[in-house]
Every structure is written in structure tokens, then in C-alpha cells.
Short mmCIF file of C-alpha atoms in Angstrom, two decimals:
data_model
loop_
_atom_site.label_atom_id
_atom_site.label_comp_id
_atom_site.label_asym_id
_atom_site.label_seq_id
_atom_site.Cartn_x
_atom_site.Cartn_y
_atom_site.Cartn_z
CA MET A 1 -13.15 80.27 108.92
CA SER A 2 -10.97 78.96 106.11
CA VAL A 3 -11.60 76.30 103.50
CA ILE A 4 -8.03 75.12 104.21
CA LEU A 5 -8.10 72.69 107.12
CA SER A 6 -5.50 72.86 109.88
CA LYS A 7 -4.62 69.23 109.29
CA VAL A 8 -1.67 67.61 107.53
CA GLY A 9 -2.80 64.83 105.20
CA GLY A 10 0.61 63.65 104.07
CA ILE A 11 4.33 64.25 104.24
CA PHE A 12 6.28 63.42 101.08
CA ILE A 13 9.69 61.78 101.40
CA PRO A 14 11.88 61.43 98.29
CA VAL A 15 13.28 57.90 98.13
CA SER A 16 15.46 56.20 95.53
CA ASN A 17 13.87 52.73 95.73
CA ILE A 18 10.20 52.57 96.70
CA ARG A 19 10.23 48.92 97.79
CA ASP A 20 13.38 49.22 99.89
CA ALA A 21 12.06 52.46 101.45
CA ARG A 22 8.74 50.81 102.33
CA GLU A 23 10.64 48.01 104.12
CA TRP A 24 12.92 50.43 105.97
CA TYR A 25 10.27 52.89 107.14
CA CYS A 26 7.87 50.11 108.16
CA GLY A 27 10.75 48.51 110.05
CA ILE A 28 11.51 51.56 112.17
CA LEU A 29 7.80 52.20 112.74
CA GLY A 30 7.01 48.62 113.73
CA LEU A 31 4.59 48.10 110.83
CA GLU A 32 4.18 45.25 108.38
CA PRO A 33 5.43 46.36 104.94
CA THR A 34 2.15 45.46 103.24
CA PHE A 35 1.09 48.92 102.08
CA ASN A 36 0.37 49.12 98.36
CA ILE A 37 2.83 50.64 95.95
CA ILE A 38 0.85 52.93 93.67
CA ALA A 39 1.88 53.64 90.06
CA ASP A 40 5.22 51.93 90.80
CA HIS A 41 6.55 54.98 92.71
CA LEU A 42 4.27 55.89 95.67
CA CYS A 43 3.61 54.25 99.01
CA CYS A 44 1.32 55.78 101.66
CA ILE A 45 2.07 54.68 105.22
CA PRO A 46 -0.59 55.72 107.75
CA LEU A 47 0.91 57.55 110.72
CA ASP A 48 -2.14 57.87 112.95
CA ASN A 49 -5.89 57.46 113.05
CA ASN A 50 -6.45 61.07 111.96
CA GLY A 51 -5.60 60.52 108.31
CA SER A 52 -1.95 61.63 108.28
CA ASN A 53 0.30 59.63 105.99
CA LEU A 54 3.98 59.32 105.25
CA ILE A 55 4.14 59.32 101.46
CA LEU A 56 7.24 57.69 100.03
CA ASP A 57 7.82 58.78 96.44
CA SER A 58 10.58 57.53 94.18
CA LYS A 59 9.46 59.71 91.26
CA ILE A 60 10.50 62.91 93.06
CA TYR A 61 13.83 61.48 94.24
CA HIS A 62 17.03 63.27 93.40
CA VAL A 63 20.04 63.55 95.69
CA ASP A 64 19.48 67.33 95.77
CA ALA A 65 15.82 66.81 96.80
CA THR A 66 16.59 64.98 100.05
CA TYR A 67 15.87 66.70 103.37
CA ARG A 68 18.92 68.50 104.72
CA ASN A 69 16.92 69.72 107.71
CA PRO A 70 14.17 67.72 109.41
CA ALA A 71 10.81 68.75 107.96
CA PHE A 72 8.98 66.91 110.75
CA HIS A 73 9.69 64.58 113.65
CA PHE A 74 8.47 61.20 114.79
CA ASN A 75 7.14 61.24 118.36
CA THR A 76 8.30 59.00 121.18
CA ASP A 77 7.40 58.62 124.84
CA ASP A 78 10.93 57.44 125.73
CA ILE A 79 13.80 59.21 123.96
CA GLN A 80 16.46 56.94 125.49
CA LYS A 81 14.74 53.75 124.28
CA ALA A 82 14.10 55.31 120.86
CA TYR A 83 17.77 56.24 120.53
CA GLN A 84 18.85 52.74 121.57
CA PHE A 85 16.35 51.15 119.16
CA MET A 86 17.65 53.20 116.23
CA THR A 87 21.25 52.46 117.20
CA ASP A 88 20.49 48.73 117.48
CA SER A 89 18.76 48.92 114.07
CA ASN A 90 21.98 50.29 112.51
CA VAL A 91 20.31 53.57 111.58
CA GLU A 92 22.75 56.40 110.88
CA ILE A 93 22.46 58.63 113.94
CA VAL A 94 23.56 62.21 113.25
CA THR A 95 23.32 63.75 116.73
CA GLY A 96 23.22 62.57 120.29
CA ILE A 97 20.11 63.17 122.34
CA GLU A 98 19.85 66.95 122.45
CA HIS A 99 18.53 68.69 125.58
CA GLY A 100 17.04 65.38 126.67
CA HIS A 101 14.32 65.63 124.03
CA TRP A 102 15.39 64.84 120.44
CA PHE A 103 17.95 63.37 118.09
CA ASN A 104 18.50 63.44 114.34
CA PHE A 105 19.11 60.50 112.03
CA LYS A 106 19.26 59.74 108.32
CA ASP A 107 17.25 57.33 106.24
CA PRO A 108 19.10 55.18 103.68
CA ASP A 109 18.72 57.93 101.04
CA GLY A 110 20.22 60.60 103.28
CA ASN A 111 17.01 62.37 104.32
CA LEU A 112 17.62 64.04 107.68
CA LEU A 113 14.83 63.18 110.12
CA MET A 114 14.16 63.56 113.84
CA VAL A 115 12.72 61.68 116.80
CA CYS A 116 11.34 63.88 119.58
CA LYS A 117 9.86 63.37 123.02
CA CYS A 118 7.09 65.94 123.28
#
């Protein structure tokens, strides 16, 4: 038994503008952008009821610090509808739907992210 839990508490995303990033991420996740901005550079967006958070951080932002490979993926039950939603939302789509299960996209800062039907 380890003192390190097999649970992810947060995923950091480097963003250039914390307020704009909060609006954008809440928009694609269907959340109200009411989450507090802490110390003028952090915003924790809850991802589930298990304590996982998406942590937007403008203090760690640098163009070289953005994700060039997806570090995680957002889940969906319907990959076709998710793809259409992101297209309709003018999100920069990087790939088509691959193998019927996932696609990659970029956030406004160029972080490469993924949506996956699992």
C-alpha cells in the first residue's frame, strides 16, 4: 500500500489570459464561468464529483510550455456530436475523428487536447 493515491487531483493547463481561458473552457464544458480566479493567475474548474480539477494557470504560460501532445482527453458518449459541437463552436480541430473514437483540437493558446469516446 502506498501513501500516494491512485487519483488525479488536478491537470494544469498553461494559458495566456486566465479570464479568457476560464470563459473558453467553461464554454466547451457547458459550465457557467463563475469559478474563482485565485492570486490573479489560477482557476480550478471541477471535472467530476471525485475531486479532479482542470487548473488553468497563466503564471506558467509560455509558448514553449503549451501541450504539443494531448496530456489527457475529455470523455464523450457521442464522438460525432462532440466533433460537430466543437466545429460549430469554431474550435480549431486538428484531426478528423480517428478510428471512430477520438479527435484532437487546440485551445486558443495552442494547447493540443483530445476528445475521446471510451
